[in-house]
Amino acid sequence: MKEFKHFINGQFVPSSISKTFENRCPVDDHVIGLVHEAGKADVDAAVKSAKSAMHGPWGKFTQAQRIQLLNKVADRINERFDEFLEAECLDTGKPQKIASHIDIPRGAANFKAFSETVANHPTESFRMDTPDGKGALNYGHRSPKGVIAVISPWNLPLLLMTWKVGPALACGNTVVVKPSEETPATATLLGEVMNECGVPPGVYNVVHGFGPNSAGAYLTEHNDVDAITFTGETRTGETIMRAASVGLRNISMECGGKNPGIVFADCDMDKAIEGTLRSAFVNCGQVCLGTERVYVERPIFEEFVARLKAGAEQLVMGRPEDPNVDFGPLVSHSHKEKVLSYYQLAVEEGATVVTGGGVPDMGEDLKNGAWVQPTIWTGLDENARVIKEEIFGPCCHIRPFDSEQEVIDFANDTPYGLCAAVWTENSSRATRVAEQMHVGLVWVNSWFLRDLRTAFGGAKESGIGREGGVHGLEFYTELKNICVKL
Ligand SMILES: NC(=O)c1ccc[n+]([C@@H]2O[C@H](COP(=O)([O-])OP(=O)(O)OC[C@H]3O[C@@H](n4cnc5c(N)ncnc54)[C@H](O)[C@@H]3O)[C@@H](O)[C@H]2O)c1
Ligand SMILES: O=C/C=C/C=C(\O)C(=O)O
């Protein structure tokens, strides 16, 4: 039986409390392996090793040396691409067709992109006058924060974890990663890659386990953790912020969303349908940036609903390794129960089910998997819970609108503020609407088109802070002003 151990100080180590839990594949519920659960002592050891590594060879590396090493890590992920792909798809059930284009290449790219940013970013400098006429020179100096705790979710495990580990290491920090209990595999595999590339022991550590009273809580409450970067649910983010308040440790929060898609009658209909289909259903709807509320201008409403329904019904479900498959199961049975409870609630709240709404018949072979149907609703009131709460499944509600102001109000009427997609061929309108969205990211005539140099993060309950490009430097480094009297 495969075992997923902690990776501490360059070594794979078992649970100090001799506890393991099963890692199951959501495609058919088979057991992939046993995950070692961290006790407090394991987390202590990981944090200690990360702290010591700051004072070892890693702490003395030049920026160029660090960058060279991280480029090597990226290359090695690509060399072991098939292993990462298989591990990610077993854990999540997602189609290889998707993970081979998104998760694994981005997992590697995250190490290169942030190295480049750090290498090429200037620090500020201000020359000032002084009464003696000789002046003074101020300049900014960035140093690593220290030990960064990385708490990551299960939906894009390698991508979202390396999106934080890449910049953290590029800036010279060390990390302790707590991957989601649902998806321990790729974070563990990355430990092997770190060793193969010669990354010093203690720079990258992984502890496995759950949130409350387990690895997640032990790590975020640990005194020697200098800053915490988190991606996951907003309510979990609140708990982590409370933990971070002790010792006034910095946080970066990327949380939930209930993102609107706004489709104007003057859109390119083919593009809007293709983009909305992806934004609602890719990764079985388990993307924080996904669209769960679609607003369509009334003249094209009927046609849009019919075409989105046709597209949803053409999605091919099946095993990850089948190249024709574009739709996998949800990540787990507990998540399936949550999503199905919203499918039921939608009907209770008065929705018309346009397509889906239940569990597909996947045949004998896959009957134990966490499968649900892609689902589209119409007819709900804007105050319905299904319109207000993040479901994180392959579903969306479509509502007609009559004016630009009306749809802006609908779109913003949510506690979340992660992203929005606007579909129109009128560029003035696109800009006008985009600027009025209370979110961190807007896509016009596209969705999930990512340039790693740009700011990424959410407004309102979708997050605090921005990562990406130079923006991550604010979080991953301590900026010091040095004033030199001339
Ligand atoms: N904004 C973004 O960039 C972004 C990206 C992806 C996912 N998400 C959000 O993530 C959620 C789905 O992921 P999830 O279900 O894994 O989220 P989650 O909040 O349940 O778990 C995320 C991580 O936090 C850990 N955790 C849970 N409780 C904890 C605690 N008390 N202390 C410390 N750690 C704890 C979990 O073990 C896991 O590793 C959705 O809400 C989605 O919108 C946001
Ligand atoms: O589920 C959320 C997806 C987030 C994507 C990114 O953070 C990214 O592309 O960098």
Coordinates of C-alpha atoms and ligand atoms in Angstrom, one line a residue:
M1 CA 0.0 0.0 0.0
K2 CA 1.3 3.4 -1.0
E3 CA 2.1 5.7 2.0
F4 CA 2.2 9.5 2.0
K5 CA 4.7 10.6 4.7
H6 CA 5.7 14.0 5.9
F7 CA 8.7 15.6 4.2
I8 CA 10.8 17.2 7.0
N9 CA 14.4 18.4 6.7
G10 CA 14.8 16.6 3.4
Q11 CA 13.5 13.2 4.6
F12 CA 10.3 11.3 4.4
V13 CA 9.1 10.6 8.0
P14 CA 6.1 8.7 9.4
S15 CA 3.5 10.1 11.8
S16 CA 4.9 10.6 15.3
I17 CA 1.5 9.7 16.7
S18 CA 1.3 6.5 14.5
K19 CA -1.9 7.7 12.9
T20 CA -2.8 7.4 9.2
F21 CA -5.9 8.0 7.2
E22 CA -7.1 6.7 3.8
N23 CA -6.6 8.6 0.6
R24 CA -9.4 7.6 -1.8
C25 CA -9.8 8.2 -5.5
P26 CA -13.2 9.9 -6.2
V27 CA -13.5 8.2 -9.6
D28 CA -14.4 4.9 -8.1
D29 CA -13.6 5.2 -4.4
H30 CA -10.6 2.9 -4.4
V31 CA -8.0 3.4 -1.8
I32 CA -4.9 5.1 -3.3
G33 CA -2.8 4.9 -0.1
L34 CA -2.5 5.8 3.5
V35 CA -1.6 9.4 4.6
H36 CA 0.4 9.9 7.7
E37 CA -1.3 12.4 10.0
A38 CA 0.9 14.9 11.8
G39 CA 0.8 15.4 15.5
K40 CA 2.1 18.5 17.2
A41 CA 5.6 17.0 17.3
D42 CA 5.7 16.5 13.5
V43 CA 4.7 20.1 12.9
D44 CA 7.2 21.3 15.5
A45 CA 9.9 19.3 13.7
A46 CA 8.9 20.8 10.3
V47 CA 8.9 24.4 11.6
K48 CA 12.2 23.8 13.4
S49 CA 13.8 22.5 10.2
A50 CA 12.5 25.4 8.2
K51 CA 13.8 27.9 10.8
S52 CA 17.2 26.2 10.9
A53 CA 17.4 26.2 7.1
M54 CA 17.2 30.0 7.2
H55 CA 20.5 30.0 9.1
G56 CA 22.1 27.2 7.0
P57 CA 23.4 27.3 3.4
W58 CA 20.1 28.5 2.0
G59 CA 20.3 31.7 4.0
K60 CA 23.6 32.5 2.4
F61 CA 22.6 31.7 -1.2
T62 CA 22.8 34.6 -3.6
Q63 CA 19.7 35.5 -5.4
A64 CA 21.2 34.1 -8.6
Q65 CA 21.9 30.8 -6.9
R66 CA 18.4 30.6 -5.6
I67 CA 16.9 31.3 -9.0
Q68 CA 19.1 28.8 -10.7
L69 CA 18.0 26.1 -8.3
L70 CA 14.3 27.0 -8.7
N71 CA 14.6 26.8 -12.4
K72 CA 16.0 23.4 -12.0
V73 CA 13.0 22.4 -9.8
A74 CA 10.7 23.6 -12.6
D75 CA 12.6 21.6 -15.2
R76 CA 12.5 18.5 -13.0
I77 CA 8.7 18.8 -12.5
N78 CA 8.5 18.8 -16.3
E79 CA 10.8 15.8 -16.6
R80 CA 8.6 13.9 -14.2
F81 CA 5.4 15.3 -15.8
D82 CA 3.7 12.0 -16.2
E83 CA 4.1 11.0 -12.5
F84 CA 2.8 14.4 -11.4
L85 CA -0.1 14.1 -13.8
E86 CA -1.1 10.6 -12.6
A87 CA -0.8 11.5 -9.0
E88 CA -2.9 14.7 -9.4
C89 CA -5.6 12.9 -11.4
L90 CA -5.8 10.0 -8.9
D91 CA -6.3 12.4 -6.0
T92 CA -8.8 14.6 -7.6
G93 CA -10.4 12.5 -10.3
K94 CA -9.9 15.3 -12.8
P95 CA -9.4 14.5 -16.5
Q96 CA -5.8 14.2 -17.6
K97 CA -6.7 16.3 -20.6
I98 CA -7.2 19.2 -18.2
A99 CA -4.4 18.6 -15.7
S100 CA -1.9 18.2 -18.5
H101 CA -2.8 21.7 -19.8
I102 CA -3.4 23.5 -16.5
D103 CA -2.3 21.9 -13.2
I104 CA 1.1 20.4 -14.0
P105 CA 2.6 22.9 -16.5
R106 CA 1.5 25.8 -14.2
G107 CA 3.0 23.9 -11.2
A108 CA 6.3 24.1 -13.0
A109 CA 5.9 27.6 -14.4
N110 CA 5.2 29.0 -10.9
F111 CA 8.9 28.4 -10.0
K112 CA 10.2 30.1 -13.1
A113 CA 7.9 33.1 -13.3
F114 CA 8.5 34.3 -9.7
S115 CA 12.2 33.8 -10.0
E116 CA 12.2 36.1 -12.9
T117 CA 10.1 38.7 -11.2
V118 CA 12.4 38.8 -8.1
A119 CA 15.5 39.0 -10.3
N120 CA 14.2 41.9 -12.3
H121 CA 12.3 44.0 -9.8
P122 CA 14.1 47.3 -8.7
T123 CA 13.8 48.6 -5.2
E124 CA 12.8 52.3 -4.7
S125 CA 15.3 55.0 -3.9
F126 CA 14.9 58.6 -2.9
R127 CA 17.6 61.2 -2.7
M128 CA 16.7 63.9 -0.1
D129 CA 18.0 67.3 0.7
T130 CA 19.4 68.0 4.2
P131 CA 20.2 71.3 6.0
D132 CA 24.0 70.8 5.5
G133 CA 23.5 70.7 1.8
K134 CA 25.1 67.2 1.5
G135 CA 21.9 65.2 1.3
A136 CA 21.0 61.7 2.1
L137 CA 20.1 58.6 0.1
N138 CA 17.1 56.4 1.0
Y139 CA 16.9 53.0 -0.5
G140 CA 14.6 50.0 -0.1
H141 CA 16.0 46.7 0.9
R142 CA 14.0 43.5 0.8
S143 CA 14.8 40.5 3.0
P144 CA 12.9 37.2 3.4
K145 CA 10.2 37.0 6.1
G146 CA 11.5 33.7 7.4
V147 CA 9.3 30.6 7.8
I148 CA 6.1 30.8 5.7
A149 CA 3.2 28.4 6.4
V150 CA 1.4 27.5 3.1
I151 CA -2.1 26.1 3.6
S152 CA -3.6 25.0 0.3
P153 CA -6.9 23.5 -1.0
W154 CA -7.7 20.4 -3.1
N155 CA -9.1 21.8 -6.3
L156 CA -5.9 22.6 -8.1
P157 CA -3.4 21.1 -5.6
L158 CA 0.0 21.5 -7.3
L159 CA -0.9 24.7 -9.0
L160 CA -2.2 26.5 -6.0
M161 CA 0.5 25.2 -3.7
T162 CA 3.4 26.1 -6.0
W163 CA 1.8 29.5 -6.7
K164 CA 2.8 30.3 -3.1
V165 CA 5.9 28.1 -2.6
G166 CA 7.5 29.5 -5.9
P167 CA 7.5 33.2 -4.8
A168 CA 8.2 32.3 -1.1
L169 CA 11.4 30.5 -2.1
A170 CA 12.4 32.9 -4.8
C171 CA 12.4 35.6 -2.1
G172 CA 14.6 33.5 0.1
N173 CA 12.1 32.2 2.7
T174 CA 11.6 28.6 3.8
V175 CA 8.2 26.9 3.8
V176 CA 6.1 24.4 5.6
V177 CA 3.2 23.2 3.4
K178 CA 0.0 21.7 4.7
P179 CA -1.7 20.4 1.6
S180 CA -5.4 19.5 1.7
E181 CA -6.1 16.1 3.3
E182 CA -8.0 15.2 0.1
T183 CA -4.9 15.7 -2.1
P184 CA -1.6 14.8 -0.4
A185 CA 0.2 13.3 -3.4
T186 CA 1.8 16.0 -5.5
A187 CA 3.1 18.0 -2.5
T188 CA 4.8 14.8 -1.4
L189 CA 6.2 14.1 -4.8
L190 CA 7.6 17.6 -4.9
G191 CA 9.7 16.7 -1.9
E192 CA 11.5 14.1 -4.0
V193 CA 12.1 16.7 -6.7
M194 CA 13.5 19.2 -4.1
N195 CA 16.1 16.5 -3.0
E196 CA 16.9 15.6 -6.6
C197 CA 17.7 19.2 -7.4
G198 CA 19.8 19.8 -4.4
V199 CA 17.5 22.2 -2.5
P200 CA 19.0 22.2 1.0
P201 CA 17.1 20.2 3.7
G202 CA 14.5 22.2 5.6
V203 CA 13.8 24.7 2.8
Y204 CA 10.7 22.8 1.6
N205 CA 8.7 20.8 4.2
V206 CA 5.3 19.1 4.0
V207 CA 3.1 18.0 6.9
H208 CA -0.1 16.1 6.3
G209 CA -3.4 16.1 8.2
F210 CA -6.6 18.0 8.7
G211 CA -7.5 21.5 9.8
P212 CA -8.9 21.9 13.3
N213 CA -7.0 20.1 16.1
S214 CA -4.6 18.7 13.5
A215 CA -1.8 19.8 11.2
G216 CA -3.5 22.9 9.9
A217 CA -4.2 24.4 13.3
Y218 CA -0.9 23.3 14.8
L219 CA 1.0 25.0 11.9
T220 CA -0.9 28.3 11.8
E221 CA -0.8 28.6 15.6
H222 CA 3.0 27.9 15.7
N223 CA 5.0 30.7 17.2
D224 CA 7.9 30.2 14.9
V225 CA 5.9 30.6 11.7
D226 CA 6.5 34.2 10.5
A227 CA 3.6 34.5 8.0
I228 CA 0.7 32.5 6.7
T229 CA -0.5 32.2 3.2
F230 CA -3.9 30.5 2.7
T231 CA -6.2 29.5 -0.1
G232 CA -9.5 27.9 0.8
E233 CA -12.9 28.7 2.2
T234 CA -13.7 32.1 3.7
R235 CA -14.8 30.6 7.0
T236 CA -11.5 28.7 7.3
G237 CA -9.7 32.0 6.5
E238 CA -11.4 33.6 9.5
T239 CA -10.1 30.9 11.8
I240 CA -6.6 31.2 10.4
M241 CA -6.7 35.0 10.8
R242 CA -7.5 34.6 14.5
A243 CA -4.5 32.3 14.9
A244 CA -2.3 34.7 13.0
S245 CA -3.3 37.6 15.3
V246 CA -1.3 36.0 18.1
G247 CA 2.2 37.4 17.6
L248 CA 0.8 39.8 14.9
R249 CA 1.9 37.6 12.0
N250 CA 1.1 38.6 8.4
I251 CA -1.5 36.8 6.3
S252 CA -2.4 36.5 2.7
M253 CA -5.9 35.1 2.1
E254 CA -7.4 33.8 -1.2
C255 CA -10.8 32.6 -0.4
G256 CA -14.2 31.8 -1.9
G257 CA -16.3 33.4 -4.6
K258 CA -19.7 33.5 -6.1
N259 CA -18.6 34.9 -9.4
P260 CA -20.9 36.6 -12.0
G261 CA -20.8 36.1 -15.7
I262 CA -22.5 39.1 -17.6
V263 CA -23.5 38.4 -21.2
F264 CA -24.7 41.4 -23.2
A265 CA -26.8 41.0 -26.4
D266 CA -23.9 42.4 -28.5
C267 CA -21.5 39.6 -27.4
D268 CA -19.9 37.2 -29.8
M269 CA -22.3 34.4 -28.9
D270 CA -19.9 31.5 -29.7
K271 CA -17.2 32.9 -27.5
A272 CA -19.6 33.7 -24.7
I273 CA -21.0 30.1 -24.7
E274 CA -17.6 28.5 -24.9
G275 CA -16.2 30.6 -22.1
T276 CA -19.2 30.3 -19.8
L277 CA -19.3 26.5 -20.3
R278 CA -15.7 26.4 -19.2
S279 CA -16.2 28.8 -16.3
A280 CA -19.1 26.8 -15.0
F281 CA -18.1 23.2 -15.6
V282 CA -14.3 22.8 -15.9
N283 CA -12.8 20.8 -13.1
C284 CA -16.3 19.8 -12.3
G285 CA -17.0 23.4 -11.2
Q286 CA -14.4 23.3 -8.5
V287 CA -12.5 26.5 -9.4
C288 CA -12.6 29.5 -7.1
L289 CA -12.9 31.7 -10.2
G290 CA -15.8 29.7 -11.6
T291 CA -19.1 31.3 -12.7
E292 CA -22.1 30.2 -10.6
R293 CA -24.3 33.2 -11.5
V294 CA -24.9 34.1 -15.2
Y295 CA -26.8 37.2 -16.2
V296 CA -27.9 37.4 -19.9
E297 CA -29.4 40.4 -21.6
R298 CA -33.1 39.6 -22.3
P299 CA -33.1 39.6 -26.2
I300 CA -30.6 36.7 -26.2
F301 CA -31.7 34.9 -23.0
E302 CA -33.6 32.0 -24.6
E303 CA -31.0 31.3 -27.2
F304 CA -28.2 31.5 -24.6
V305 CA -29.9 29.1 -22.2
A306 CA -30.6 26.6 -25.0
R307 CA -27.0 26.7 -26.2
L308 CA -25.5 26.4 -22.7
K309 CA -27.8 23.4 -22.0
A310 CA -26.7 21.7 -25.2
G311 CA -23.1 22.3 -24.3
A312 CA -23.5 21.0 -20.8
E313 CA -25.2 17.9 -22.1
Q314 CA -22.3 17.2 -24.5
L315 CA -19.7 17.0 -21.8
V316 CA -18.1 13.6 -21.8
M317 CA -17.8 12.0 -18.3
G318 CA -15.4 9.2 -17.5
R319 CA -12.0 8.1 -16.2
P320 CA -9.2 10.7 -16.1
E321 CA -6.9 8.8 -18.5
D322 CA -9.5 8.7 -21.3
P323 CA -8.5 11.4 -23.8
N324 CA -12.1 12.1 -24.8
V325 CA -13.2 12.8 -21.2
D326 CA -13.7 16.4 -20.2
F327 CA -15.7 16.0 -17.0
G328 CA -14.6 14.1 -13.9
P329 CA -16.2 13.5 -10.5
L330 CA -16.2 15.9 -7.5
V331 CA -13.3 15.6 -5.2
S332 CA -14.9 13.5 -2.5
H333 CA -18.2 12.0 -1.3
S334 CA -18.5 14.6 1.4
H335 CA -18.3 17.3 -1.2
K336 CA -20.8 15.4 -3.3
E337 CA -23.2 15.5 -0.4
K338 CA -22.8 19.2 -0.1
V339 CA -23.3 19.9 -3.8
L340 CA -26.3 17.6 -4.0
S341 CA -27.8 19.4 -1.0
Y342 CA -27.7 22.6 -3.1
Y343 CA -29.2 20.8 -6.1
Q344 CA -32.2 19.9 -3.8
L345 CA -32.3 23.3 -2.2
A346 CA -32.5 24.9 -5.7
V347 CA -35.7 23.0 -6.4
E348 CA -37.1 23.9 -3.0
E349 CA -36.4 27.5 -3.7
G350 CA -38.4 27.4 -6.9
A351 CA -35.7 26.9 -9.6
T352 CA -36.5 25.4 -13.0
V353 CA -34.0 22.7 -13.7
V354 CA -32.8 23.3 -17.3
T355 CA -30.5 20.3 -17.2
G356 CA -28.9 17.9 -14.7
G357 CA -29.8 18.3 -11.1
G358 CA -28.8 14.8 -9.9
V359 CA -26.4 11.9 -10.1
P360 CA -25.5 10.4 -13.5
D361 CA -25.7 6.7 -14.2
M362 CA -22.0 5.9 -14.6
G363 CA -22.3 2.2 -14.9
E364 CA -21.1 -0.6 -12.6
D365 CA -17.5 0.3 -12.9
L366 CA -17.8 3.9 -11.6
K367 CA -20.9 3.6 -9.5
N368 CA -19.0 4.3 -6.2
G369 CA -17.4 7.5 -7.5
A370 CA -18.4 11.1 -6.5
W371 CA -20.2 11.9 -9.7
V372 CA -22.8 14.6 -10.1
Q373 CA -24.5 16.0 -13.3
P374 CA -23.6 19.4 -14.7
T375 CA -26.6 21.5 -13.8
I376 CA -28.2 24.7 -15.0
W377 CA -31.1 26.5 -13.3
T378 CA -33.3 29.4 -14.2
G379 CA -36.1 31.2 -12.3
L380 CA -34.6 31.8 -8.9
D381 CA -35.1 34.9 -6.9
E382 CA -31.8 36.9 -6.3
N383 CA -32.2 36.4 -2.6
A384 CA -32.2 32.6 -2.9
R385 CA -29.5 30.8 -1.0
V386 CA -28.4 29.1 -4.2
I387 CA -27.7 32.6 -5.6
K388 CA -25.9 33.8 -2.5
E389 CA -23.8 30.9 -1.3
E390 CA -20.7 29.4 -2.9
I391 CA -21.6 25.8 -4.0
F392 CA -18.2 24.9 -5.7
G393 CA -19.9 22.4 -8.0
P394 CA -20.7 22.1 -11.7
C395 CA -23.7 24.3 -11.7
C396 CA -24.9 27.8 -12.5
H397 CA -28.1 29.8 -12.5
I398 CA -29.0 32.0 -15.5
R399 CA -31.1 35.1 -15.1
P400 CA -32.2 37.7 -17.7
F401 CA -31.5 41.4 -17.3
D402 CA -32.7 44.6 -19.0
S403 CA -30.2 47.3 -18.3
E404 CA -26.5 47.8 -17.6
Q405 CA -27.2 49.4 -14.2
E406 CA -29.5 46.5 -13.2
V407 CA -26.9 43.9 -14.0
I408 CA -24.1 45.8 -12.2
D409 CA -26.3 45.8 -9.1
F410 CA -27.1 42.1 -9.4
A411 CA -23.4 41.2 -9.9
N412 CA -22.2 43.2 -6.9
D413 CA -24.9 42.1 -4.5
T414 CA -22.9 39.3 -2.8
P415 CA -20.5 39.2 0.2
Y416 CA -17.8 37.8 -2.2
G417 CA -15.7 39.7 -4.6
L418 CA -13.3 37.4 -6.4
C419 CA -13.8 37.8 -10.1
A420 CA -16.3 38.6 -12.9
A421 CA -16.5 37.8 -16.6
V422 CA -18.1 40.3 -19.1
W423 CA -19.1 39.3 -22.6
T424 CA -19.6 42.2 -25.1
E425 CA -18.1 43.4 -28.3
N426 CA -18.6 47.0 -27.2
S427 CA -15.3 47.9 -25.6
S428 CA -16.5 51.1 -24.0
R429 CA -19.2 49.2 -22.2
A430 CA -16.8 46.4 -21.3
T431 CA -14.5 48.9 -19.6
R432 CA -17.4 50.8 -17.9
V433 CA -18.8 47.6 -16.5
A434 CA -15.5 46.1 -15.5
E435 CA -14.5 49.2 -13.5
Q436 CA -17.7 49.0 -11.5
M437 CA -17.3 45.4 -10.4
H438 CA -16.4 45.0 -6.7
V439 CA -13.9 42.3 -7.4
G440 CA -10.2 41.6 -7.7
L441 CA -10.2 40.3 -11.3
V442 CA -12.3 40.9 -14.3
W443 CA -12.1 39.0 -17.6
V444 CA -13.6 40.6 -20.7
N445 CA -14.4 38.1 -23.5
S446 CA -12.4 35.4 -21.8
W447 CA -12.1 33.5 -18.5
F448 CA -9.1 32.2 -16.5
L449 CA -6.6 33.7 -18.9
R450 CA -3.7 34.2 -16.5
D451 CA -0.6 36.2 -16.8
L452 CA 1.6 35.5 -13.8
R453 CA 2.9 39.1 -13.7
T454 CA -0.5 40.4 -12.8
A455 CA -2.1 40.9 -9.4
F456 CA -4.3 38.1 -8.2
G457 CA -6.7 38.1 -5.2
G458 CA -10.2 39.0 -4.1
A459 CA -12.2 41.9 -2.7
K460 CA -14.7 41.7 0.2
E461 CA -15.0 38.2 1.7
S462 CA -12.9 36.7 -1.2
G463 CA -9.6 37.6 0.3
I464 CA -7.0 39.9 1.7
G465 CA -4.0 41.0 -0.2
R466 CA -2.7 40.3 -3.7
E467 CA -0.2 37.7 -4.9
G468 CA 1.3 37.4 -8.4
G469 CA 4.1 39.3 -10.1
V470 CA 5.7 42.0 -7.9
H471 CA 2.6 42.1 -5.7
G472 CA 3.7 39.0 -3.8
L473 CA 6.9 40.7 -2.8
E474 CA 4.9 42.8 -0.3
F475 CA 3.9 39.6 1.5
Y476 CA 6.9 37.4 1.0
T477 CA 9.6 40.0 2.0
E478 CA 10.2 42.5 4.7
L479 CA 10.8 45.9 3.1
K480 CA 13.3 48.0 5.0
N481 CA 14.2 51.6 4.3
I482 CA 17.9 52.3 4.6
C483 CA 18.7 56.0 5.0
V484 CA 22.4 56.9 4.3
K485 CA 23.5 60.4 5.2
L486 CA 26.0 61.6 2.6
Ligands
LIG1 N1 -9.4 32.7 -4.0 C1 -8.7 31.7 -4.5 O1 -7.6 31.8 -5.1 C2 -9.1 30.2 -4.3 C3 -8.5 29.2 -5.0 C4 -8.9 27.9 -4.9 C5 -9.9 27.6 -3.9 N2 -10.5 28.6 -3.2 C6 -11.5 28.3 -2.2 O2 -11.2 27.1 -1.5 C7 -12.4 26.4 -1.1 C8 -12.3 24.9 -1.5 O3 -11.1 24.4 -0.9 P1 -11.2 23.6 0.5 O4 -12.5 22.9 0.6 O5 -9.9 22.7 0.5 O6 -11.0 24.7 1.5 P2 -10.9 24.6 3.1 O7 -10.9 25.9 3.7 O8 -11.8 23.6 3.6 O9 -9.4 23.9 3.3 C9 -8.3 24.6 2.8 C10 -7.1 24.2 3.6 O10 -7.2 24.7 4.9 C11 -7.0 23.6 5.8 N3 -7.7 23.9 7.1 C12 -9.0 23.7 7.3 N4 -9.3 24.2 8.6 C13 -8.2 24.7 9.1 C14 -7.9 25.3 10.3 N5 -8.8 25.5 11.3 N6 -6.6 25.8 10.5 C15 -5.7 25.6 9.6 N7 -5.9 25.0 8.4 C16 -7.2 24.6 8.1 C17 -7.5 22.4 5.1 O11 -7.0 21.2 5.7 C18 -6.9 22.6 3.7 O12 -5.6 22.3 3.6 C19 -13.5 27.1 -1.9 O13 -14.2 28.0 -1.0 C20 -12.8 27.9 -2.9 O14 -13.5 29.0 -3.4 C21 -10.1 29.9 -3.3
LIG2 O1 -9.5 27.8 -7.9 C1 -8.9 28.9 -8.0 C2 -7.9 29.1 -9.1 C3 -7.0 30.0 -8.8 C4 -6.0 30.2 -9.8 C5 -4.8 30.8 -9.5 O2 -4.5 31.2 -8.3 C6 -3.9 31.1 -10.5 O3 -4.1 30.9 -11.7 O4 -2.8 31.6 -10.2

